[in-house]
PDB file of C-alpha atoms in Angstrom:
ATOM      1  CA  MET X   1       0.000   0.000   0.000  1.00  0.00           C
ATOM      2  CA  ALA X   2       2.825   2.398   0.766  1.00  0.00           C
ATOM      3  CA  ASN X   3       4.330   1.972  -2.680  1.00  0.00           C
ATOM      4  CA  HIS X   4       1.145   1.539  -4.689  1.00  0.00           C
ATOM      5  CA  PRO X   5      -1.730   3.377  -3.047  1.00  0.00           C
ATOM      6  CA  SER X   6      -5.148   2.526  -4.343  1.00  0.00           C
ATOM      7  CA  SER X   7      -7.538   5.174  -5.514  1.00  0.00           C
ATOM      8  CA  SER X   8      -9.597   4.592  -2.370  1.00  0.00           C
ATOM      9  CA  THR X   9      -6.837   6.171  -0.241  1.00  0.00           C
ATOM     10  CA  ARG X  10      -6.974   9.414  -2.167  1.00  0.00           C
ATOM     11  CA  PRO X  11      -8.951  12.026  -0.222  1.00  0.00           C
ATOM     12  CA  THR X  12     -11.770  13.699  -2.100  1.00  0.00           C
ATOM     13  CA  PRO X  13     -11.503  17.418  -2.824  1.00  0.00           C
ATOM     14  CA  ALA X  14     -14.629  17.979  -0.710  1.00  0.00           C
ATOM     15  CA  PHE X  15     -13.040  16.324   2.328  1.00  0.00           C
ATOM     16  CA  VAL X  16      -9.761  18.180   1.835  1.00  0.00           C
ATOM     17  CA  GLY X  17     -11.603  21.498   1.536  1.00  0.00           C
ATOM     18  CA  ALA X  18     -13.827  20.793   4.528  1.00  0.00           C
ATOM     19  CA  SER X  19     -10.821  19.790   6.639  1.00  0.00           C
ATOM     20  CA  TRP X  20      -8.950  22.984   5.812  1.00  0.00           C
ATOM     21  CA  ALA X  21     -12.075  25.095   6.360  1.00  0.00           C
ATOM     22  CA  VAL X  22     -12.666  23.587   9.804  1.00  0.00           C
ATOM     23  CA  LEU X  23      -9.000  24.035  10.744  1.00  0.00           C
ATOM     24  CA  VAL X  24      -9.047  27.701   9.759  1.00  0.00           C
ATOM     25  CA  LEU X  25     -12.446  28.220  11.402  1.00  0.00           C
ATOM     26  CA  GLY X  26     -11.228  26.615  14.635  1.00  0.00           C
ATOM     27  CA  PHE X  27      -8.021  28.641  14.772  1.00  0.00           C
ATOM     28  CA  VAL X  28      -9.729  31.914  13.864  1.00  0.00           C
ATOM     29  CA  SER X  29     -12.590  31.345  16.306  1.00  0.00           C
ATOM     30  CA  TYR X  30     -10.207  30.537  19.135  1.00  0.00           C
ATOM     31  CA  ALA X  31      -7.980  33.538  18.281  1.00  0.00           C
ATOM     32  CA  VAL X  32     -10.887  35.973  18.013  1.00  0.00           C
ATOM     33  CA  GLY X  33     -12.229  34.666  21.308  1.00  0.00           C
ATOM     34  CA  LEU X  34      -8.872  35.294  22.954  1.00  0.00           C
ATOM     35  CA  TRP X  35      -8.522  38.710  21.348  1.00  0.00           C
ATOM     36  CA  ASN X  36     -11.905  39.832  22.681  1.00  0.00           C
ATOM     37  CA  ALA X  37     -11.633  38.102  26.067  1.00  0.00           C
ATOM     38  CA  GLU X  38     -11.359  40.171  29.189  1.00  0.00           C
ATOM     39  CA  MET X  39      -8.363  38.451  30.705  1.00  0.00           C
ATOM     40  CA  THR X  40      -4.730  39.279  31.279  1.00  0.00           C
ATOM     41  CA  LYS X  41      -2.202  38.905  28.494  1.00  0.00           C
ATOM     42  CA  SER X  42      -0.551  36.081  30.385  1.00  0.00           C
ATOM     43  CA  GLU X  43      -3.855  34.163  30.432  1.00  0.00           C
ATOM     44  CA  LYS X  44      -4.310  34.785  26.725  1.00  0.00           C
ATOM     45  CA  GLY X  45      -0.774  33.559  26.130  1.00  0.00           C
ATOM     46  CA  PHE X  46      -1.456  30.437  28.166  1.00  0.00           C
ATOM     47  CA  TYR X  47      -4.559  29.545  26.156  1.00  0.00           C
ATOM     48  CA  ALA X  48      -2.789  30.283  22.859  1.00  0.00           C
ATOM     49  CA  ALA X  49       0.183  28.108  23.862  1.00  0.00           C
ATOM     50  CA  VAL X  50      -2.155  25.285  24.911  1.00  0.00           C
ATOM     51  CA  LEU X  51      -3.811  25.355  21.483  1.00  0.00           C
ATOM     52  CA  LEU X  52      -0.480  25.294  19.648  1.00  0.00           C
ATOM     53  CA  LEU X  53       0.802  22.496  21.886  1.00  0.00           C
ATOM     54  CA  GLY X  54      -2.351  20.480  21.325  1.00  0.00           C
ATOM     55  CA  VAL X  55      -2.296  20.897  17.539  1.00  0.00           C
ATOM     56  CA  PHE X  56       1.362  19.963  17.253  1.00  0.00           C
ATOM     57  CA  ALA X  57       0.936  16.945  19.525  1.00  0.00           C
ATOM     58  CA  ALA X  58      -2.188  15.742  17.703  1.00  0.00           C
ATOM     59  CA  VAL X  59      -0.486  15.924  14.315  1.00  0.00           C
ATOM     60  CA  SER X  60       2.603  14.187  15.697  1.00  0.00           C
ATOM     61  CA  LEU X  61       0.458  11.454  17.227  1.00  0.00           C
ATOM     62  CA  GLN X  62      -1.465  10.931  13.986  1.00  0.00           C
ATOM     63  CA  LYS X  63       1.769  10.620  12.035  1.00  0.00           C
ATOM     64  CA  SER X  64       3.264   8.195  14.551  1.00  0.00           C
ATOM     65  CA  VAL X  65       0.177   5.981  14.651  1.00  0.00           C
ATOM     66  CA  ARG X  66      -0.003   5.906  10.869  1.00  0.00           C
ATOM     67  CA  ASP X  67       3.706   5.205  10.468  1.00  0.00           C
ATOM     68  CA  LYS X  68       3.376   2.281  12.854  1.00  0.00           C
ATOM     69  CA  ALA X  69       0.293   0.975  11.023  1.00  0.00           C
ATOM     70  CA  GLU X  70       2.228   1.104   7.743  1.00  0.00           C
ATOM     71  CA  GLY X  71       5.125  -0.851   9.204  1.00  0.00           C
ATOM     72  CA  LEU X  72       7.516   2.072   9.463  1.00  0.00           C
ATOM     73  CA  PRO X  73       9.729   2.162  12.545  1.00  0.00           C
ATOM     74  CA  VAL X  74       8.305   4.248  15.391  1.00  0.00           C
ATOM     75  CA  SER X  75       9.869   4.173  18.823  1.00  0.00           C
ATOM     76  CA  ALA X  76       7.555   3.332  21.699  1.00  0.00           C
ATOM     77  CA  LEU X  77       8.983   6.312  23.564  1.00  0.00           C
ATOM     78  CA  TYR X  78       7.982   8.789  20.847  1.00  0.00           C
ATOM     79  CA  LEU X  79       4.542   7.241  20.456  1.00  0.00           C
ATOM     80  CA  GLY X  80       4.034   7.369  24.213  1.00  0.00           C
ATOM     81  CA  LEU X  81       5.218  10.971  24.376  1.00  0.00           C
ATOM     82  CA  SER X  82       2.837  11.921  21.582  1.00  0.00           C
ATOM     83  CA  TRP X  83      -0.117  10.396  23.429  1.00  0.00           C
ATOM     84  CA  SER X  84       1.015  12.013  26.675  1.00  0.00           C
ATOM     85  CA  VAL X  85       1.376  15.489  25.209  1.00  0.00           C
ATOM     86  CA  VAL X  86      -2.065  15.349  23.557  1.00  0.00           C
ATOM     87  CA  ALA X  87      -3.527  14.366  26.920  1.00  0.00           C
ATOM     88  CA  LEU X  88      -1.453  17.016  28.696  1.00  0.00           C
ATOM     89  CA  GLY X  89      -2.661  19.750  26.335  1.00  0.00           C
ATOM     90  CA  ALA X  90      -6.292  18.772  26.880  1.00  0.00           C
ATOM     91  CA  LEU X  91      -5.747  18.535  30.646  1.00  0.00           C
ATOM     92  CA  MET X  92      -4.085  21.948  30.746  1.00  0.00           C
ATOM     93  CA  LEU X  93      -7.025  23.452  28.886  1.00  0.00           C
ATOM     94  CA  VAL X  94      -9.564  21.813  31.203  1.00  0.00           C
ATOM     95  CA  ILE X  95      -7.726  22.885  34.358  1.00  0.00           C
ATOM     96  CA  GLY X  96      -7.286  26.409  33.014  1.00  0.00           C
ATOM     97  CA  LEU X  97     -10.967  26.673  32.161  1.00  0.00           C
ATOM     98  CA  ILE X  98     -12.090  25.244  35.511  1.00  0.00           C
ATOM     99  CA  ASN X  99      -9.953  27.784  37.365  1.00  0.00           C
ATOM    100  CA  SER X 100     -10.928  30.729  35.177  1.00  0.00           C
ATOM    101  CA  GLY X 101     -13.569  33.281  36.003  1.00  0.00           C
ATOM    102  CA  MET X 102     -15.230  32.826  32.619  1.00  0.00           C
ATOM    103  CA  ALA X 103     -18.897  32.121  32.144  1.00  0.00           C
ATOM    104  CA  ALA X 104     -19.811  28.526  31.351  1.00  0.00           C
ATOM    105  CA  SER X 105     -20.658  29.499  27.778  1.00  0.00           C
ATOM    106  CA  GLU X 106     -17.156  30.925  27.266  1.00  0.00           C
ATOM    107  CA  LYS X 107     -15.592  27.798  28.725  1.00  0.00           C
ATOM    108  CA  GLY X 108     -17.654  25.684  26.355  1.00  0.00           C
ATOM    109  CA  PHE X 109     -16.630  27.881  23.431  1.00  0.00           C
ATOM    110  CA  TYR X 110     -12.898  27.405  24.121  1.00  0.00           C
ATOM    111  CA  GLY X 111     -13.331  23.668  24.684  1.00  0.00           C
ATOM    112  CA  LEU X 112     -15.252  23.275  21.446  1.00  0.00           C
ATOM    113  CA  ALA X 113     -12.862  25.436  19.409  1.00  0.00           C
ATOM    114  CA  PHE X 114      -9.877  23.527  20.851  1.00  0.00           C
ATOM    115  CA  THR X 115     -11.356  20.123  20.078  1.00  0.00           C
ATOM    116  CA  MET X 116     -12.489  21.172  16.609  1.00  0.00           C
ATOM    117  CA  THR X 117      -9.053  22.554  15.769  1.00  0.00           C
ATOM    118  CA  LEU X 118      -7.230  19.416  16.940  1.00  0.00           C
ATOM    119  CA  PHE X 119      -9.556  17.161  14.969  1.00  0.00           C
ATOM    120  CA  ALA X 120      -9.195  19.317  11.856  1.00  0.00           C
ATOM    121  CA  ALA X 121      -5.394  19.416  12.185  1.00  0.00           C
ATOM    122  CA  VAL X 122      -5.309  15.618  12.236  1.00  0.00           C
ATOM    123  CA  ALA X 123      -7.613  15.448   9.205  1.00  0.00           C
ATOM    124  CA  VAL X 124      -5.528  17.997   7.276  1.00  0.00           C
ATOM    125  CA  GLN X 125      -2.298  16.132   8.078  1.00  0.00           C
ATOM    126  CA  LYS X 126      -3.883  12.868   6.941  1.00  0.00           C
ATOM    127  CA  ASN X 127      -5.088  14.480   3.712  1.00  0.00           C
ATOM    128  CA  VAL X 128      -1.694  15.994   2.994  1.00  0.00           C
ATOM    129  CA  ARG X 129      -0.002  12.654   3.536  1.00  0.00           C
ATOM    130  CA  ASP X 130      -2.555  10.718   1.498  1.00  0.00           C
ATOM    131  CA  THR X 131      -2.353  13.209  -1.355  1.00  0.00           C
ATOM    132  CA  LEU X 132       1.445  13.098  -1.422  1.00  0.00           C
ATOM    133  CA  GLN X 133       1.403   9.315  -1.258  1.00  0.00           C
ATOM    134  CA  TYR X 134      -1.113   9.123  -4.081  1.00  0.00           C
ATOM    135  CA  ARG X 135       0.983  11.447  -6.255  1.00  0.00           C
ATOM    136  CA  MET X 136       4.219   9.542  -5.661  1.00  0.00           C
ATOM    137  CA  PRO X 137       5.149   7.603  -8.764  1.00  0.00           C
ATOM    138  CA  ALA X 138       5.452   3.872  -8.480  1.00  0.00           C
ATOM    139  CA  PRO X 139       9.034   2.854  -7.847  1.00  0.00           C
ATOM    140  CA  ALA X 140      11.040   2.326 -11.007  1.00  0.00           C
ATOM    141  CA  PRO X 141      11.874  -1.275 -11.771  1.00  0.00           C
ATOM    142  CA  VAL X 142      15.357  -2.294 -10.784  1.00  0.00           C
ATOM    143  CA  PRO X 143      17.463  -2.671 -13.933  1.00  0.00           C
ATOM    144  CA  ALA X 144      18.670  -6.162 -14.688  1.00  0.00           C
ATOM    145  CA  MET X 145      22.222  -6.929 -13.737  1.00  0.00           C
ATOM    146  CA  PRO X 146      24.590  -7.025 -16.689  1.00  0.00           C
ATOM    147  CA  PRO X 147      25.489 -10.526 -17.733  1.00  0.00           C
ATOM    148  CA  MET X 148      28.360 -12.003 -15.838  1.00  0.00           C
ATOM    149  CA  TYR X 149      31.408 -12.932 -17.861  1.00  0.00           C
ATOM    150  CA  SER X 150      32.881 -16.362 -17.607  1.00  0.00           C
ATOM    151  CA  HIS X 151      36.472 -16.930 -16.639  1.00  0.00           C
ATOM    152  CA  GLU X 152      37.357 -17.835 -20.188  1.00  0.00           C
ATOM    153  CA  GLN X 153      35.900 -14.604 -21.614  1.00  0.00           C
ATOM    154  CA  ILE X 154      37.930 -12.428 -19.262  1.00  0.00           C
ATOM    155  CA  ILE X 155      41.245 -14.190 -19.886  1.00  0.00           C
ATOM    156  CA  GLY X 156      40.766 -14.170 -23.537  1.00  0.00           C
TER     157      GLY X 156
END
């Protein structure tokens, strides 16, 4: 499958477009919410860093899981760290929201925008990888070895 992807692995343009649209919508929604929030700059920085950490970790986890599924070498340490950092990002967001003075509707907004953005980032990364894999040409056939000369042919 890695060398000869089937047409069923190629993402449709509609799915690619929807994935990118949701990623942009999630990021923009989260950013606009932070921009308009009545909180200190350090709180805004915390929530922005949590989103970036979560997105990076989710994409890294998706790549690691897929590499492993395709038989590519993935260290257990890196896979475990990827899972841990995704969980840590979500936990940091939850703890930050619980301890914030925001209304419940604002907390729900940030939770939803965070989750939507992570899901979309994973979908976009998958689409990018599938599209690149689909476009990769099949490996060229290995040329035949030149005929071997016998001892008599070399000596003359």
